[in-house]
mmCIF file of C-alpha atoms and ligand atoms in Angstrom:
data_model
loop_
_atom_site.group_PDB
_atom_site.id
_atom_site.type_symbol
_atom_site.label_atom_id
_atom_site.label_comp_id
_atom_site.label_asym_id
_atom_site.label_seq_id
_atom_site.Cartn_x
_atom_site.Cartn_y
_atom_site.Cartn_z
ATOM 1 C CA MET A 424 16.113 32.921 10.031
ATOM 2 C CA GLY A 425 17.935 34.010 13.143
ATOM 3 C CA ILE A 426 19.517 30.717 14.205
ATOM 4 C CA PRO A 427 23.168 30.352 13.053
ATOM 5 C CA PHE A 428 22.877 26.735 11.922
ATOM 6 C CA GLU A 429 26.243 26.841 10.041
ATOM 7 C CA LYS A 430 28.025 26.515 13.366
ATOM 8 C CA ILE A 431 26.780 23.130 14.486
ATOM 9 C CA PRO A 432 27.860 19.572 13.675
ATOM 10 C CA THR A 433 25.398 17.485 11.658
ATOM 11 C CA PRO A 434 23.134 15.702 11.728
ATOM 12 C CA SER A 435 21.532 17.447 14.702
ATOM 13 C CA TYR A 436 18.071 18.014 16.023
ATOM 14 C CA VAL A 437 17.804 21.553 17.330
ATOM 15 C CA VAL A 438 14.893 22.564 19.532
ATOM 16 C CA ASP A 439 14.226 26.278 19.869
ATOM 17 C CA GLU A 440 13.301 26.930 23.478
ATOM 18 C CA ASP A 441 11.778 30.330 22.691
ATOM 19 C CA LEU A 442 9.357 28.743 20.209
ATOM 20 C CA LEU A 443 8.566 25.947 22.649
ATOM 21 C CA ARG A 444 7.734 28.529 25.306
ATOM 22 C CA LYS A 445 5.378 30.245 22.869
ATOM 23 C CA ASN A 446 3.487 26.976 22.327
ATOM 24 C CA LEU A 447 3.354 26.383 26.064
ATOM 25 C CA GLU A 448 1.926 29.843 26.678
ATOM 26 C CA ARG A 449 -0.894 29.111 24.252
ATOM 27 C CA LEU A 450 -1.602 25.758 25.894
ATOM 28 C CA GLN A 451 -1.574 27.353 29.320
ATOM 29 C CA TYR A 452 -4.069 29.948 28.105
ATOM 30 C CA VAL A 453 -6.429 27.089 27.169
ATOM 31 C CA GLU A 454 -5.871 25.391 30.533
ATOM 32 C CA GLN A 455 -6.643 28.552 32.445
ATOM 33 C CA LYS A 456 -9.520 29.848 30.374
ATOM 34 C CA ALA A 457 -11.272 26.489 29.909
ATOM 35 C CA GLY A 458 -10.422 25.266 33.394
ATOM 36 C CA CYS A 459 -8.964 21.996 32.081
ATOM 37 C CA HIS A 460 -5.722 20.079 32.532
ATOM 38 C CA ILE A 461 -3.240 19.692 29.690
ATOM 39 C CA LEU A 462 -0.682 16.898 29.745
ATOM 40 C CA LEU A 463 2.304 16.348 27.465
ATOM 41 C CA ALA A 464 1.995 13.058 25.550
ATOM 42 C CA GLN A 465 5.579 11.845 25.829
ATOM 43 C CA LYS A 466 5.074 9.491 22.906
ATOM 44 C CA ALA A 467 5.492 12.502 20.609
ATOM 45 C CA PHE A 468 8.197 14.394 22.458
ATOM 46 C CA SER A 469 10.332 13.036 25.291
ATOM 47 C CA MET A 470 13.289 15.438 25.226
ATOM 48 C CA TYR A 471 13.386 15.601 28.986
ATOM 49 C CA SER A 472 15.910 18.434 29.149
ATOM 50 C CA THR A 473 12.873 20.601 28.320
ATOM 51 C CA PHE A 474 10.639 19.050 30.998
ATOM 52 C CA PRO A 475 11.470 21.667 33.669
ATOM 53 C CA LEU A 476 10.289 24.364 31.238
ATOM 54 C CA ILE A 477 7.186 22.383 30.253
ATOM 55 C CA ALA A 478 6.398 21.821 33.935
ATOM 56 C CA LYS A 479 5.980 25.564 34.418
ATOM 57 C CA TYR A 480 3.038 25.580 31.990
ATOM 58 C CA LEU A 481 1.361 22.150 31.824
ATOM 59 C CA SER A 482 -0.189 19.857 34.441
ATOM 60 C CA GLY A 483 2.031 16.856 33.798
ATOM 61 C CA VAL A 484 2.586 14.018 31.349
ATOM 62 C CA THR A 485 0.809 11.105 29.847
ATOM 63 C CA SER A 486 2.626 7.899 29.032
ATOM 64 C CA SER A 487 2.182 4.864 26.806
ATOM 65 C CA SER A 488 4.411 2.522 28.770
ATOM 66 C CA LEU A 489 6.247 1.893 32.025
ATOM 67 C CA PHE A 490 9.379 3.618 30.736
ATOM 68 C CA GLU A 491 7.568 6.767 29.670
ATOM 69 C CA ALA A 492 5.713 6.863 32.990
ATOM 70 C CA ARG A 493 9.015 6.590 34.853
ATOM 71 C CA LEU A 494 10.642 9.281 32.721
ATOM 72 C CA GLY A 495 7.771 11.699 33.324
ATOM 73 C CA TYR A 496 7.785 10.920 37.040
ATOM 74 C CA GLU A 497 11.530 11.393 37.379
ATOM 75 C CA GLU A 498 12.029 14.345 35.069
ATOM 76 C CA MET A 499 8.821 16.377 35.331
ATOM 77 C CA GLY A 500 7.518 15.452 38.734
ATOM 78 C CA LYS A 501 3.940 16.560 38.170
ATOM 79 C CA GLU A 502 0.842 14.495 37.346
ATOM 80 C CA VAL A 503 1.654 11.211 35.602
ATOM 81 C CA HIS A 504 -1.042 9.462 33.571
ATOM 82 C CA ILE A 505 -0.800 6.291 31.555
ATOM 83 C CA TYR A 506 -2.748 4.514 28.869
ATOM 84 C CA ALA A 507 -1.583 1.362 27.099
ATOM 85 C CA PRO A 508 -3.511 -1.164 24.991
ATOM 86 C CA ALA A 509 -2.573 -3.762 27.637
ATOM 87 C CA TYR A 510 -0.438 -3.842 30.773
ATOM 88 C CA LYS A 511 2.073 -6.538 31.695
ATOM 89 C CA GLU A 512 1.514 -8.259 35.029
ATOM 90 C CA GLU A 513 5.200 -7.944 36.004
ATOM 91 C CA GLU A 514 5.274 -4.199 35.309
ATOM 92 C CA PHE A 515 2.030 -3.171 36.945
ATOM 93 C CA GLU A 516 3.292 -2.654 40.515
ATOM 94 C CA GLU A 517 5.976 -0.276 39.279
ATOM 95 C CA ILE A 518 3.498 1.549 37.038
ATOM 96 C CA MET A 519 1.340 2.177 40.110
ATOM 97 C CA THR A 520 4.252 3.795 41.938
ATOM 98 C CA TYR A 521 4.559 6.481 39.233
ATOM 99 C CA CYS A 522 1.001 7.089 38.058
ATOM 100 C CA ASP A 523 -1.909 9.198 39.300
ATOM 101 C CA HIS A 524 -4.298 8.010 36.584
ATOM 102 C CA ILE A 525 -4.331 4.633 34.851
ATOM 103 C CA VAL A 526 -6.514 4.201 31.776
ATOM 104 C CA PHE A 527 -7.441 0.669 30.737
ATOM 105 C CA ASN A 528 -8.167 -0.314 27.165
ATOM 106 C CA SER A 529 -10.729 -3.021 27.952
ATOM 107 C CA LEU A 530 -13.034 -4.115 30.707
ATOM 108 C CA GLN A 531 -11.050 -7.346 30.913
ATOM 109 C CA GLN A 532 -7.824 -5.406 31.655
ATOM 110 C CA TRP A 533 -9.685 -3.399 34.296
ATOM 111 C CA GLY A 534 -10.972 -6.653 35.826
ATOM 112 C CA ARG A 535 -7.457 -8.085 35.905
ATOM 113 C CA TYR A 536 -5.933 -5.131 37.767
ATOM 114 C CA LYS A 537 -8.727 -3.575 39.853
ATOM 115 C CA GLU A 538 -7.762 -5.484 43.033
ATOM 116 C CA LYS A 539 -4.145 -4.359 42.759
ATOM 117 C CA VAL A 540 -5.265 -0.748 42.368
ATOM 118 C CA ALA A 541 -7.728 -1.004 45.276
ATOM 119 C CA ASN A 542 -5.015 -2.431 47.557
ATOM 120 C CA ASN A 543 -2.431 0.160 46.590
ATOM 121 C CA VAL A 544 -1.491 2.606 49.353
ATOM 122 C CA LYS A 545 -1.515 5.614 47.033
ATOM 123 C CA LYS A 546 -4.923 6.362 45.558
ATOM 124 C CA ILE A 547 -4.981 5.982 41.771
ATOM 125 C CA GLY A 548 -7.808 7.195 39.549
ATOM 126 C CA CYS A 549 -8.780 4.593 36.983
ATOM 127 C CA GLY A 550 -10.462 5.132 33.658
ATOM 128 C CA LEU A 551 -11.548 3.215 30.596
ATOM 129 C CA ARG A 552 -10.752 4.034 26.990
ATOM 130 C CA ILE A 553 -13.911 4.205 24.944
ATOM 131 C CA ASN A 554 -14.253 3.839 21.196
ATOM 132 C CA PRO A 555 -16.786 6.398 19.955
ATOM 133 C CA GLU A 556 -16.796 4.700 16.496
ATOM 134 C CA TYR A 557 -16.319 8.114 14.958
ATOM 135 C CA SER A 558 -13.201 9.701 13.552
ATOM 136 C CA GLU A 559 -12.444 12.128 10.757
ATOM 137 C CA ILE A 560 -8.962 10.685 10.194
ATOM 138 C CA THR A 561 -8.658 9.326 6.656
ATOM 139 C CA THR A 562 -5.357 7.421 7.014
ATOM 140 C CA ASP A 563 -5.998 4.041 8.671
ATOM 141 C CA LEU A 564 -2.485 3.971 10.153
ATOM 142 C CA TYR A 565 -3.570 6.845 12.395
ATOM 143 C CA ASN A 566 -7.260 6.075 12.763
ATOM 144 C CA PRO A 567 -8.106 4.442 16.098
ATOM 145 C CA CYS A 568 -11.759 3.989 15.064
ATOM 146 C CA PHE A 569 -11.460 1.923 11.903
ATOM 147 C CA PRO A 570 -13.533 -1.277 11.971
ATOM 148 C CA GLY A 571 -11.704 -3.890 14.011
ATOM 149 C CA SER A 572 -9.560 -1.313 15.822
ATOM 150 C CA ARG A 573 -7.980 -2.583 19.047
ATOM 151 C CA PHE A 574 -8.521 0.714 20.871
ATOM 152 C CA GLY A 575 -11.204 1.055 23.504
ATOM 153 C CA GLU A 576 -14.585 -0.441 24.353
ATOM 154 C CA LYS A 577 -17.612 0.373 22.246
ATOM 155 C CA SER A 578 -20.790 1.588 23.911
ATOM 156 C CA SER A 579 -22.487 -1.751 23.133
ATOM 157 C CA GLN A 580 -20.079 -3.447 25.577
ATOM 158 C CA LEU A 581 -20.772 -1.154 28.510
ATOM 159 C CA SER A 582 -23.218 -1.071 31.376
ATOM 160 C CA ARG A 583 -23.376 0.764 34.699
ATOM 161 C CA GLU A 584 -22.312 -2.425 36.540
ATOM 162 C CA ALA A 585 -19.316 -2.959 34.232
ATOM 163 C CA LEU A 586 -18.091 0.576 34.935
ATOM 164 C CA GLU A 587 -18.355 0.232 38.719
ATOM 165 C CA GLY A 588 -15.191 1.586 40.359
ATOM 166 C CA LEU A 589 -13.994 3.525 37.318
ATOM 167 C CA GLU A 590 -13.892 7.270 37.713
ATOM 168 C CA GLY A 591 -13.072 8.428 34.205
ATOM 169 C CA LEU A 592 -13.525 7.837 30.501
ATOM 170 C CA HIS A 593 -10.887 8.427 27.847
ATOM 171 C CA PHE A 594 -11.089 8.768 24.097
ATOM 172 C CA HIS A 595 -8.387 9.482 21.560
ATOM 173 C CA THR A 596 -9.685 9.790 18.023
ATOM 174 C CA LEU A 597 -8.006 12.896 16.625
ATOM 175 C CA CYS A 598 -4.806 13.466 14.678
ATOM 176 C CA GLU A 599 -3.548 16.935 13.726
ATOM 177 C CA GLN A 600 -7.117 18.244 13.836
ATOM 178 C CA ASN A 601 -8.918 21.473 14.587
ATOM 179 C CA ALA A 602 -11.640 22.077 17.180
ATOM 180 C CA ASP A 603 -14.438 21.199 14.734
ATOM 181 C CA ALA A 604 -13.368 17.526 14.676
ATOM 182 C CA LEU A 605 -13.439 17.463 18.481
ATOM 183 C CA ILE A 606 -16.876 19.078 18.544
ATOM 184 C CA HIS A 607 -18.265 16.433 16.140
ATOM 185 C CA THR A 608 -16.617 13.666 18.152
ATOM 186 C CA LEU A 609 -18.079 14.964 21.400
ATOM 187 C CA GLU A 610 -21.556 14.819 19.857
ATOM 188 C CA ARG A 611 -21.044 11.072 19.321
ATOM 189 C CA VAL A 612 -19.485 10.622 22.734
ATOM 190 C CA GLU A 613 -22.471 12.319 24.383
ATOM 191 C CA GLU A 614 -24.930 10.317 22.318
ATOM 192 C CA LYS A 615 -23.313 6.954 23.085
ATOM 193 C CA PHE A 616 -21.728 7.489 26.502
ATOM 194 C CA GLY A 617 -23.494 10.557 27.918
ATOM 195 C CA LYS A 618 -25.546 8.527 30.394
ATOM 196 C CA TYR A 619 -22.331 7.253 32.015
ATOM 197 C CA LEU A 620 -20.609 10.634 32.054
ATOM 198 C CA TYR A 621 -22.840 11.921 34.869
ATOM 199 C CA ASP A 622 -21.292 9.316 37.188
ATOM 200 C CA MET A 623 -17.707 10.064 36.221
ATOM 201 C CA LYS A 624 -15.161 12.416 37.785
ATOM 202 C CA TRP A 625 -13.200 13.109 34.646
ATOM 203 C CA LEU A 626 -13.116 12.843 30.883
ATOM 204 C CA ASN A 627 -9.825 12.626 29.021
ATOM 205 C CA MET A 628 -10.143 13.825 25.414
ATOM 206 C CA GLY A 629 -6.821 12.353 24.275
ATOM 207 C CA GLY A 630 -4.406 14.005 21.854
ATOM 208 C CA GLY A 631 -4.419 15.081 18.236
ATOM 209 C CA HIS A 632 -5.616 18.615 19.042
ATOM 210 C CA HIS A 633 -3.448 20.876 16.872
ATOM 211 C CA ILE A 634 -3.879 23.738 19.330
ATOM 212 C CA THR A 635 -0.635 25.544 18.522
ATOM 213 C CA ARG A 636 -1.228 25.603 14.769
ATOM 214 C CA GLU A 637 -1.883 29.120 13.524
ATOM 215 C CA ASP A 638 -5.433 28.463 12.255
ATOM 216 C CA TYR A 639 -6.562 26.430 15.282
ATOM 217 C CA GLU A 640 -9.795 27.712 16.762
ATOM 218 C CA VAL A 641 -8.802 28.036 20.372
ATOM 219 C CA GLU A 642 -11.962 29.826 21.486
ATOM 220 C CA ALA A 643 -14.156 27.054 20.021
ATOM 221 C CA LEU A 644 -12.113 24.504 21.964
ATOM 222 C CA ILE A 645 -12.466 26.462 25.187
ATOM 223 C CA LYS A 646 -16.208 26.770 24.676
ATOM 224 C CA VAL A 647 -16.821 23.067 24.106
ATOM 225 C CA ILE A 648 -14.648 22.098 27.085
ATOM 226 C CA GLN A 649 -16.546 24.499 29.337
ATOM 227 C CA HIS A 650 -19.846 23.089 28.082
ATOM 228 C CA ILE A 651 -18.963 19.430 28.748
ATOM 229 C CA LYS A 652 -17.299 20.256 32.039
ATOM 230 C CA LYS A 653 -20.384 22.028 33.320
ATOM 231 C CA LYS A 654 -23.055 19.724 31.905
ATOM 232 C CA TYR A 655 -21.592 16.551 33.462
ATOM 233 C CA ASP A 656 -19.620 18.153 36.301
ATOM 234 C CA LEU A 657 -16.312 16.732 35.076
ATOM 235 C CA GLU A 658 -12.609 17.490 35.230
ATOM 236 C CA ILE A 659 -11.359 17.646 31.648
ATOM 237 C CA TYR A 660 -7.966 16.423 30.467
ATOM 238 C CA LEU A 661 -6.325 16.944 27.096
ATOM 239 C CA GLU A 662 -3.085 15.169 26.241
ATOM 240 C CA PRO A 663 -1.578 16.621 23.083
ATOM 241 C CA GLY A 664 1.886 15.543 22.018
ATOM 242 C CA GLU A 665 2.503 17.100 18.668
ATOM 243 C CA ALA A 666 0.908 20.436 19.605
ATOM 244 C CA VAL A 667 3.421 20.938 22.433
ATOM 245 C CA ALA A 668 6.428 20.757 20.126
ATOM 246 C CA LEU A 669 4.821 21.818 16.839
ATOM 247 C CA ASN A 670 7.171 23.938 14.713
ATOM 248 C CA THR A 671 9.764 24.222 17.473
ATOM 249 C CA GLY A 672 12.523 22.012 16.067
ATOM 250 C CA TYR A 673 14.853 21.462 13.143
ATOM 251 C CA LEU A 674 16.948 18.680 11.737
ATOM 252 C CA VAL A 675 20.160 20.099 10.339
ATOM 253 C CA ALA A 676 21.911 17.989 7.713
ATOM 254 C CA THR A 677 24.929 18.269 5.428
ATOM 255 C CA VAL A 678 25.034 17.421 1.739
ATOM 256 C CA LEU A 679 27.586 14.610 1.320
ATOM 257 C CA ASP A 680 27.414 14.150 -2.434
ATOM 258 C CA THR A 681 25.459 15.073 -5.555
ATOM 259 C CA PHE A 682 25.244 13.258 -8.856
ATOM 260 C CA GLU A 683 22.928 12.585 -11.752
ATOM 261 C CA ASN A 684 20.778 9.595 -12.662
ATOM 262 C CA ASP A 685 17.895 10.874 -14.807
ATOM 263 C CA LYS A 686 17.472 13.459 -12.070
ATOM 264 C CA LEU A 687 19.860 15.435 -9.929
ATOM 265 C CA LEU A 688 20.371 13.571 -6.676
ATOM 266 C CA GLY A 689 21.614 14.736 -3.312
ATOM 267 C CA ILE A 690 22.817 12.429 -0.569
ATOM 268 C CA LEU A 691 22.642 13.752 2.983
ATOM 269 C CA ASP A 692 23.978 12.731 6.371
ATOM 270 C CA ALA A 693 20.358 12.706 7.590
ATOM 271 C CA SER A 694 18.072 9.849 6.617
ATOM 272 C CA ALA A 695 14.304 9.581 6.270
ATOM 273 C CA ALA A 696 14.395 5.942 7.386
ATOM 274 C CA CYS A 697 16.610 6.542 10.430
ATOM 275 C CA HIS A 698 15.994 10.108 11.539
ATOM 276 C CA MET A 699 12.548 11.185 10.339
ATOM 277 C CA PRO A 700 10.609 7.927 9.897
ATOM 278 C CA ASP A 701 7.232 9.687 9.614
ATOM 279 C CA VAL A 702 8.370 11.026 6.241
ATOM 280 C CA LEU A 703 8.053 7.417 5.017
ATOM 281 C CA GLU A 704 5.259 6.225 7.319
ATOM 282 C CA MET A 705 2.820 9.092 7.050
ATOM 283 C CA PRO A 706 4.088 9.851 4.348
ATOM 284 C CA TYR A 707 4.829 13.563 4.035
ATOM 285 C CA ARG A 708 7.416 15.967 2.665
ATOM 286 C CA PRO A 709 9.120 18.149 5.277
ATOM 287 C CA PHE A 710 9.976 21.742 4.398
ATOM 288 C CA ILE A 711 13.619 22.766 3.940
ATOM 289 C CA ILE A 712 14.479 26.406 4.615
ATOM 290 C CA GLY A 713 15.262 28.224 1.368
ATOM 291 C CA SER A 714 13.948 25.457 -0.894
ATOM 292 C CA GLY A 715 11.093 25.380 -3.371
ATOM 293 C CA LYS A 716 8.822 22.725 -4.794
ATOM 294 C CA GLU A 717 10.061 20.570 -7.659
ATOM 295 C CA GLY A 718 10.816 22.941 -10.558
ATOM 296 C CA GLU A 719 10.095 26.135 -8.651
ATOM 297 C CA TYR A 720 13.790 27.147 -8.666
ATOM 298 C CA PRO A 721 16.351 26.205 -11.369
ATOM 299 C CA TYR A 722 17.972 23.222 -9.617
ATOM 300 C CA THR A 723 15.727 20.370 -8.529
ATOM 301 C CA TYR A 724 17.221 17.531 -6.487
ATOM 302 C CA ARG A 725 15.819 14.305 -5.157
ATOM 303 C CA LEU A 726 17.242 14.162 -1.627
ATOM 304 C CA GLY A 727 17.931 10.942 0.232
ATOM 305 C CA GLY A 728 19.844 9.485 3.129
ATOM 306 C CA ALA A 729 23.147 7.626 3.208
ATOM 307 C CA THR A 730 21.531 4.241 3.919
ATOM 308 C CA CYS A 731 21.122 1.237 1.606
ATOM 309 C CA LEU A 732 17.329 1.430 1.592
ATOM 310 C CA ALA A 733 16.226 2.348 -1.948
ATOM 311 C CA GLY A 734 13.199 4.117 -0.524
ATOM 312 C CA ASP A 735 15.196 6.298 1.865
ATOM 313 C CA VAL A 736 14.061 9.302 -0.153
ATOM 314 C CA ILE A 737 13.062 12.494 1.622
ATOM 315 C CA GLY A 738 11.564 14.201 -1.423
ATOM 316 C CA ASP A 739 12.140 16.454 -4.414
ATOM 317 C CA TYR A 740 13.258 20.023 -3.685
ATOM 318 C CA SER A 741 14.463 22.892 -5.843
ATOM 319 C CA PHE A 742 17.152 25.430 -5.046
ATOM 320 C CA LYS A 743 18.328 28.709 -6.547
ATOM 321 C CA LYS A 744 21.925 27.465 -6.767
ATOM 322 C CA PRO A 745 23.380 23.986 -7.344
ATOM 323 C CA LEU A 746 23.973 22.026 -4.140
ATOM 324 C CA GLN A 747 27.576 21.374 -3.173
ATOM 325 C CA PRO A 748 29.023 18.806 -0.794
ATOM 326 C CA GLY A 749 29.293 20.536 2.571
ATOM 327 C CA ASP A 750 26.132 22.630 2.147
ATOM 328 C CA LYS A 751 23.844 22.607 5.165
ATOM 329 C CA LEU A 752 20.125 21.965 4.825
ATOM 330 C CA VAL A 753 17.639 22.712 7.581
ATOM 331 C CA PHE A 754 14.472 20.608 7.797
ATOM 332 C CA CYS A 755 11.604 22.257 9.692
ATOM 333 C CA ASP A 756 9.173 20.974 12.301
ATOM 334 C CA MET A 757 11.428 18.128 13.435
ATOM 335 C CA ALA A 758 10.958 18.162 17.218
ATOM 336 C CA HIS A 759 8.018 15.742 17.526
ATOM 337 C CA TYR A 760 7.873 12.092 16.462
ATOM 338 C CA THR A 761 11.555 12.151 15.458
ATOM 339 C CA MET A 762 13.882 11.634 18.440
ATOM 340 C CA VAL A 763 11.316 9.267 19.943
ATOM 341 C CA LYS A 764 11.184 7.125 16.785
ATOM 342 C CA ASN A 765 14.664 7.218 15.297
ATOM 343 C CA ASN A 766 16.930 4.202 14.896
ATOM 344 C CA THR A 767 20.451 3.165 13.889
ATOM 345 C CA PHE A 768 19.528 1.073 10.823
ATOM 346 C CA ASN A 769 22.636 0.492 8.674
ATOM 347 C CA GLY A 770 24.755 1.523 11.670
ATOM 348 C CA VAL A 771 24.025 5.156 10.838
ATOM 349 C CA ASN A 772 24.625 7.287 13.915
ATOM 350 C CA LEU A 773 21.785 9.155 15.607
ATOM 351 C CA PRO A 774 21.646 12.942 15.282
ATOM 352 C CA SER A 775 22.922 14.980 18.221
ATOM 353 C CA ILE A 776 20.312 16.820 20.263
ATOM 354 C CA LEU A 777 20.735 20.551 20.865
ATOM 355 C CA LEU A 778 18.728 23.240 22.560
ATOM 356 C CA TYR A 779 18.787 26.782 21.284
ATOM 357 C CA SER A 780 17.554 30.067 22.628
ATOM 358 C CA GLU A 781 18.377 33.566 21.553
ATOM 359 C CA GLU A 782 19.704 34.328 25.010
ATOM 360 C CA THR A 783 21.976 31.312 25.514
ATOM 361 C CA GLY A 784 22.751 30.227 21.947
ATOM 362 C CA PHE A 785 23.270 26.495 21.324
ATOM 363 C CA ARG A 786 23.564 23.953 24.122
ATOM 364 C CA LEU A 787 24.606 20.413 23.272
ATOM 365 C CA ILE A 788 22.272 18.067 25.155
ATOM 366 C CA LYS A 789 23.323 14.731 23.719
ATOM 367 C CA GLU A 790 25.775 13.185 21.309
ATOM 368 C CA PHE A 791 25.793 9.578 20.197
ATOM 369 C CA ALA A 792 28.583 7.178 19.388
ATOM 370 C CA TYR A 793 29.413 3.618 18.405
ATOM 371 C CA GLU A 794 28.544 2.353 21.891
ATOM 372 C CA ASP A 795 24.913 3.506 21.509
ATOM 373 C CA PHE A 796 24.613 1.433 18.334
ATOM 374 C CA LYS A 797 26.391 -1.591 19.763
ATOM 375 C CA SER A 798 24.657 -1.630 23.129
ATOM 376 C CA ARG A 799 21.247 -2.338 21.623
ATOM 377 C CA LEU A 800 22.361 -5.411 19.696
HETATM 378 C C1 PLP B 734 -0.670 9.528 20.358
HETATM 379 C C2 PLP B 734 -1.511 9.797 21.524
HETATM 380 C C3 PLP B 734 -1.572 11.088 22.067
HETATM 381 C C4 PLP B 734 -0.852 12.276 21.466
HETATM 382 O O1 PLP B 734 -1.253 12.504 20.160
HETATM 383 P P1 PLP B 734 -0.741 13.773 19.324
HETATM 384 O O2 PLP B 734 -1.304 13.507 17.965
HETATM 385 O O3 PLP B 734 0.745 13.748 19.331
HETATM 386 O O4 PLP B 734 -1.293 14.978 19.948
HETATM 387 C C5 PLP B 734 -2.362 11.276 23.192
HETATM 388 N N1 PLP B 734 -3.044 10.249 23.739
HETATM 389 C C6 PLP B 734 -3.010 8.993 23.245
HETATM 390 C C7 PLP B 734 -3.793 7.918 23.899
HETATM 391 C C8 PLP B 734 -2.245 8.723 22.122
HETATM 392 O O5 PLP B 734 -2.217 7.486 21.616
#
């Protein structure tokens, strides 16, 4: 591990710019070879100090809200797309000033806003989210196709007349998946929506493509994009979030105390509930550098945060030596879905945000204080 984590205050998120660039190079390879457009889904990663770097490789951003659209517009300055389950009347004018593409979740939403879009000076491409009723995601929390899902229109609701004026279709049904899941999904999309695709200008295949994961089948992805693009004469968009920042960040924490209650316990200045909420929501167990599974090394600890939530438990980890107050622990893969989701529950401060590269060392991007906690309440 080359990064000298001992030197920084904790808790801190550290994003490694060199690793981020490596991910971006892989994504750009897909863009160029497949002839598609890749957008950063800001929902996963909105650390805008990296947007100038990301802008060198990707086509722009996608957004889930007015604020994300504005951030992408101001900080990246390339294509801005948006999809939200519903838009607010009082925000729509401003959304139009930032966005190149607007994707509607329902035909009713499209009906409500189509006049506004038509009368807008700047031309905006509009699309509809479709629900292919097919997903290989097994956790309902992340499955946009479970029965009764609020995401997208099913093919039974559509007709040529209903789609009049729309120039694109959008689906998002993947989560941390390989190209095979996309290929299966596209079979359903073609079956159910293929007849409409010939009239469209673009197809947005959403996020959830784990393109930067080591075992991801990039060539299979490129092949299926080229096939769809050619068959229906479409522009293709992908909007991964996680894949942009996958394995590029860390959360560095300090051990505050250890004690025993049936098990050895370690209390950290980083919290699952406040600083890595997906550990509890997903749930999953993040890797700590130098640690083993429960029982793998002599000293197993149950690690948790310094909040009053009984379930603020990160997981069970073993170490070669006993933990001591002051020891630093480095959690891996902490760039995405962390800074964008964290909170100050219990008045616990937010981690600082740092950028690191081998050439420049650490750069402090942001630090938080009492005022950040108070100002939201
Ligand atoms: C969440 C989301 C994304 C990004 O998903 P990742 O799993 O982070 O790649 C893209 N598009 C839409 C519509 C989303 O809801």
